[in-house]
CSV table of C-alpha atoms and ligand atoms in Angstrom, one decimal:
chain,number,residue,atom,x,y,z
I,1,UNK,CA,7.8,-19.9,9.5
I,2,UNK,CA,4.8,-22.2,9.5
I,3,UNK,CA,2.5,-21.9,6.5
I,4,UNK,CA,-0.8,-23.8,6.6
I,5,UNK,CA,-3.0,-24.2,3.6
I,6,UNK,CA,-6.7,-23.5,4.5
I,7,UNK,CA,-9.0,-23.5,1.5
I,8,UNK,CA,-9.6,-22.8,-2.2
I,9,UNK,CA,-12.4,-21.0,-3.9
I,10,UNK,CA,-13.2,-19.4,-7.2
I,11,UNK,CA,-12.3,-15.7,-7.7
I,12,UNK,CA,-14.1,-14.2,-10.7
I,13,UNK,CA,-12.3,-11.0,-12.0
I,14,UNK,CA,-12.6,-8.7,-14.9
I,15,UNK,CA,-9.9,-10.8,-16.6
I,16,UNK,CA,-11.4,-14.2,-15.9
I,17,UNK,CA,-12.0,-16.7,-13.2
I,18,UNK,CA,-9.0,-17.3,-10.9
I,19,UNK,CA,-8.7,-19.9,-8.2
I,20,UNK,CA,-8.0,-18.4,-4.8
I,21,UNK,CA,-6.0,-20.4,-2.3
I,22,UNK,CA,-5.9,-19.2,1.4
I,23,UNK,CA,-2.9,-19.7,3.7
I,24,UNK,CA,-2.2,-18.9,7.3
I,25,UNK,CA,1.1,-18.2,8.8
I,26,UNK,CA,0.5,-19.8,12.2
I,27,UNK,CA,3.5,-18.0,13.8
I,28,UNK,CA,2.5,-14.5,12.8
I,29,UNK,CA,-1.2,-14.9,12.1
I,30,UNK,CA,-0.7,-13.3,8.7
I,31,UNK,CA,-3.2,-14.4,6.0
I,32,UNK,CA,-1.7,-14.8,2.6
I,33,UNK,CA,-3.3,-15.6,-0.8
I,34,UNK,CA,-2.3,-17.5,-3.9
I,35,UNK,CA,-4.2,-17.0,-7.1
I,36,UNK,CA,-3.9,-19.4,-9.9
I,37,UNK,CA,-5.3,-19.3,-13.4
I,38,UNK,CA,-5.9,-22.2,-15.8
I,39,UNK,CA,-4.3,-25.6,-15.6
I,40,UNK,CA,-0.6,-25.0,-14.6
I,41,UNK,CA,1.7,-27.0,-16.9
I,42,UNK,CA,4.2,-28.1,-14.3
I,43,UNK,CA,6.7,-29.2,-17.1
I,44,UNK,CA,7.3,-25.6,-18.0
I,45,UNK,CA,8.2,-22.4,-16.1
I,46,UNK,CA,5.0,-20.7,-15.0
I,47,UNK,CA,4.4,-17.0,-15.5
I,48,UNK,CA,3.7,-15.4,-12.1
I,49,UNK,CA,4.1,-12.5,-9.7
I,50,UNK,CA,5.0,-12.2,-6.0
I,51,UNK,CA,3.0,-9.1,-5.0
I,52,UNK,CA,3.5,-7.3,-1.7
I,53,UNK,CA,0.4,-5.9,-0.1
I,54,UNK,CA,-0.3,-2.2,-0.8
I,55,UNK,CA,-3.7,-1.3,0.5
I,56,UNK,CA,-3.4,2.2,-0.8
I,57,UNK,CA,-2.4,1.2,-4.3
I,58,UNK,CA,-4.2,-2.1,-4.7
I,59,UNK,CA,-7.5,-1.1,-3.2
I,60,UNK,CA,-7.7,2.7,-2.7
I,61,UNK,CA,-6.5,3.7,-6.2
I,62,UNK,CA,-3.5,5.6,-4.9
I,63,UNK,CA,-1.2,7.2,-7.5
I,64,UNK,CA,1.7,7.5,-5.1
I,65,UNK,CA,3.1,4.1,-6.2
I,66,UNK,CA,2.7,1.6,-9.1
I,67,UNK,CA,1.5,-1.4,-7.1
I,68,UNK,CA,-2.2,-1.4,-8.3
I,69,UNK,CA,-1.2,-1.0,-11.9
I,70,UNK,CA,1.3,-3.9,-11.6
I,71,UNK,CA,-1.2,-6.2,-9.9
I,72,UNK,CA,-3.9,-5.5,-12.6
I,73,UNK,CA,-1.4,-5.9,-15.5
I,74,UNK,CA,0.0,-9.1,-14.0
I,75,UNK,CA,-3.5,-10.6,-13.6
I,76,UNK,CA,-4.4,-9.6,-17.2
I,77,UNK,CA,-1.1,-11.0,-18.6
I,78,UNK,CA,-1.8,-14.3,-16.8
I,79,UNK,CA,-5.4,-14.5,-18.1
I,80,UNK,CA,-4.3,-13.7,-21.6
I,81,UNK,CA,-1.6,-16.4,-21.5
I,82,UNK,CA,-4.2,-18.9,-20.0
I,83,UNK,CA,-2.1,-19.9,-17.0
I,84,UNK,CA,-0.1,-18.4,-14.2
I,85,UNK,CA,-0.1,-17.5,-10.5
I,86,UNK,CA,0.0,-14.5,-8.2
I,87,UNK,CA,1.2,-14.7,-4.6
I,88,UNK,CA,-0.4,-11.9,-2.6
I,89,UNK,CA,1.8,-11.5,0.4
I,90,UNK,CA,0.6,-9.5,3.5
I,91,UNK,CA,3.8,-7.5,3.9
I,92,UNK,CA,2.3,-4.0,3.6
I,93,UNK,CA,4.7,-1.1,3.3
I,94,UNK,CA,7.7,-3.3,2.4
I,95,UNK,CA,7.1,-5.0,5.7
I,96,UNK,CA,6.6,-2.0,8.1
I,97,UNK,CA,2.8,-2.2,8.1
I,98,UNK,CA,0.1,0.2,7.0
I,99,UNK,CA,0.3,2.7,9.8
I,100,UNK,CA,4.1,3.0,9.6
I,101,UNK,CA,3.7,3.4,5.8
I,102,UNK,CA,1.3,6.3,6.5
I,103,UNK,CA,3.9,7.8,8.8
I,104,UNK,CA,6.5,7.3,6.1
I,105,UNK,CA,4.2,9.0,3.6
I,106,UNK,CA,3.8,11.9,6.0
I,107,UNK,CA,7.6,12.3,6.0
I,108,UNK,CA,7.6,12.0,2.2
I,109,UNK,CA,5.0,14.8,2.1
I,110,UNK,CA,7.5,16.9,4.0
I,111,UNK,CA,10.3,16.1,1.5
I,112,UNK,CA,12.0,12.8,2.4
I,113,UNK,CA,12.3,10.1,-0.2
I,114,UNK,CA,10.9,6.6,0.3
I,115,UNK,CA,14.2,5.2,1.7
I,116,UNK,CA,15.0,8.2,3.9
I,117,UNK,CA,11.4,8.1,5.4
I,118,UNK,CA,11.8,4.5,6.4
I,119,UNK,CA,15.2,5.2,7.9
I,120,UNK,CA,13.9,8.3,9.8
I,121,UNK,CA,11.3,5.9,11.4
I,122,UNK,CA,14.1,3.5,12.4
I,123,UNK,CA,13.4,0.8,9.7
I,124,UNK,CA,15.6,-0.6,7.0
I,125,UNK,CA,14.5,0.5,3.5
I,126,UNK,CA,13.0,-3.0,2.8
I,127,UNK,CA,12.0,-5.3,5.7
I,128,UNK,CA,10.3,-8.0,3.6
I,129,UNK,CA,10.9,-11.7,4.1
I,130,UNK,CA,10.1,-14.3,1.5
I,131,UNK,CA,10.2,-17.6,3.5
I,132,UNK,CA,6.4,-18.1,2.9
I,133,UNK,CA,7.0,-18.4,-0.8
I,134,UNK,CA,8.3,-22.0,-1.0
I,135,UNK,CA,5.4,-23.7,0.9
I,136,UNK,CA,2.8,-21.6,-0.9
I,137,UNK,CA,4.3,-22.5,-4.3
I,138,UNK,CA,4.6,-26.1,-3.3
I,139,UNK,CA,0.9,-26.2,-2.6
I,140,UNK,CA,0.0,-24.9,-6.1
I,141,UNK,CA,2.7,-27.2,-7.7
I,142,UNK,CA,5.0,-24.5,-9.0
I,143,UNK,CA,8.8,-24.9,-8.9
I,144,UNK,CA,10.0,-23.0,-12.0
I,145,UNK,CA,8.8,-19.5,-12.7
I,146,UNK,CA,8.9,-16.6,-15.1
I,147,UNK,CA,8.7,-13.8,-12.6
I,148,UNK,CA,7.0,-10.5,-13.4
I,149,UNK,CA,9.0,-7.9,-11.4
I,150,UNK,CA,11.4,-5.0,-11.8
I,151,UNK,CA,13.2,-5.9,-8.6
I,152,UNK,CA,16.3,-8.1,-9.0
I,153,UNK,CA,16.5,-8.5,-5.1
I,154,UNK,CA,13.2,-10.2,-5.3
I,155,UNK,CA,14.5,-12.6,-7.9
I,156,UNK,CA,17.5,-13.3,-5.7
I,157,UNK,CA,15.4,-13.8,-2.6
I,158,UNK,CA,13.3,-16.4,-4.5
I,159,UNK,CA,16.4,-18.2,-5.7
I,160,UNK,CA,17.6,-18.3,-2.1
I,161,UNK,CA,14.3,-20.0,-1.1
I,162,UNK,CA,15.0,-22.7,-3.7
I,163,UNK,CA,12.7,-21.5,-6.5
I,164,UNK,CA,14.1,-21.5,-10.0
I,165,UNK,CA,13.5,-18.2,-11.7
I,166,UNK,CA,14.2,-18.9,-15.3
I,167,UNK,CA,13.3,-15.4,-16.5
I,168,UNK,CA,12.6,-11.9,-15.1
I,169,UNK,CA,9.7,-10.4,-17.0
I,170,UNK,CA,9.7,-6.6,-16.7
I,171,UNK,CA,6.4,-5.0,-15.3
I,172,UNK,CA,6.8,-1.3,-15.9
I,173,UNK,CA,3.3,0.2,-15.8
I,174,UNK,CA,1.5,3.1,-14.1
I,175,UNK,CA,4.0,5.9,-14.1
I,176,UNK,CA,2.3,9.2,-13.4
I,177,UNK,CA,3.2,12.7,-12.0
I,178,UNK,CA,2.6,11.6,-8.4
I,179,UNK,CA,4.8,8.6,-8.4
I,180,UNK,CA,7.6,9.7,-10.8
I,181,UNK,CA,10.0,10.7,-8.0
I,182,UNK,CA,9.2,7.5,-6.0
I,183,UNK,CA,9.9,5.3,-9.1
I,184,UNK,CA,13.1,7.1,-9.7
I,185,UNK,CA,14.2,6.5,-6.0
I,186,UNK,CA,13.3,2.8,-6.4
I,187,UNK,CA,15.5,2.6,-9.5
I,188,UNK,CA,18.5,4.6,-8.1
I,189,UNK,CA,18.5,3.5,-4.4
I,190,UNK,CA,16.6,0.1,-4.3
I,191,UNK,CA,18.0,-1.4,-7.5
I,192,UNK,CA,14.8,-1.7,-9.4
I,193,UNK,CA,15.2,-2.0,-13.2
I,194,UNK,CA,13.0,0.8,-14.5
I,195,UNK,CA,14.6,1.9,-17.7
I,196,UNK,CA,11.5,2.5,-19.7
I,197,UNK,CA,8.2,3.7,-18.3
I,198,UNK,CA,4.8,3.4,-19.7
I,199,UNK,CA,3.6,6.9,-19.1
I,200,UNK,CA,-0.1,6.9,-18.1
I,201,UNK,CA,-1.1,10.5,-18.4
I,202,UNK,CA,-4.9,9.9,-18.1
I,203,UNK,CA,-4.3,8.7,-14.5
I,204,UNK,CA,-2.2,11.8,-13.5
X,301,GTP,N1,7.6,1.8,3.5
X,301,GTP,C1,7.1,2.1,2.3
X,301,GTP,N2,6.5,1.1,1.6
X,301,GTP,C2,6.0,1.5,0.4
X,301,GTP,C3,6.1,2.8,-0.1
X,301,GTP,N3,5.5,2.8,-1.3
X,301,GTP,C4,5.1,1.5,-1.6
X,301,GTP,N4,5.4,0.7,-0.5
X,301,GTP,C5,5.2,-0.7,-0.4
X,301,GTP,O1,6.1,-1.3,-1.2
X,301,GTP,C6,5.7,-2.7,-1.5
X,301,GTP,C7,5.9,-2.9,-3.0
X,301,GTP,O2,7.3,-2.9,-3.2
X,301,GTP,P1,8.0,-2.2,-4.4
X,301,GTP,O3,9.3,-1.8,-4.0
X,301,GTP,O4,7.1,-1.1,-5.0
X,301,GTP,O5,8.1,-3.3,-5.5
X,301,GTP,P2,8.7,-4.7,-5.5
X,301,GTP,O6,7.5,-5.6,-5.0
X,301,GTP,O7,9.9,-4.7,-4.7
X,301,GTP,O8,9.1,-4.9,-6.9
X,301,GTP,P3,8.2,-5.2,-8.2
X,301,GTP,O9,8.0,-6.6,-8.2
X,301,GTP,O10,8.9,-4.6,-9.3
X,301,GTP,O11,6.9,-4.4,-7.9
X,301,GTP,C8,4.3,-2.7,-1.0
X,301,GTP,O12,4.3,-3.5,0.2
X,301,GTP,C9,3.9,-1.3,-0.8
X,301,GTP,O13,3.0,-1.2,0.3
X,301,GTP,C10,6.7,3.8,0.7
X,301,GTP,O14,6.9,4.9,0.3
X,301,GTP,N5,7.2,3.4,1.9
X,302,ZN,ZN1,2.0,0.7,-3.6
């Protein structure tokens, strides 16, 4: 894994102006992004999110998952607090890529759940790797985090990378009639902590 910092620009959003830092993984050619908001107080744990790319949820308004809602809420929470970060990692479809995710959705349309669909395609349920996190966080001066996630395996993966996660901040948003079964599978089979949902009926 070789992560190279490339450049920083402003990113104005509905919640405020973030700074956008671009990175290249020179081994895979993947282009990752870190967003930061405000002056990060490096003496304290920083509120942040490690977000895995989901073109369908983040950009195409899909209701099949909760990704877009989580991203928006995380950016809003950070802006309201006045400081924080998002790592936007290009590991689409839990690491299987966009086209394989569409294949997996096709199998889910025919009755498989999200884990079974991956397995029918010959993939593990979750193929993501997190070794880009450490050099990206080092570039933005973050070592201790309050991580917005429902996924305890993500917390563990970060700790294995040497990042101190002082708190897991739940991020349960965006449940609707199209993603209800998917969220349930995440909680029963992938270990996500999804005890209470914020039901968003206007979106369903
Ligand atoms: N293979 C596959 N990937 C999916 C599916 N639905 C969403 N994804 C991908 O799953 C990733 C998001 O992972 P999640 O398991 O939803 O959440 P997480 O990042 O582990 O945990 P949180 O931090 O709580 O969001 C994104 O890369 C999505 O593209 C699916 O049905 N199949
Ligand atoms: Zn998604």
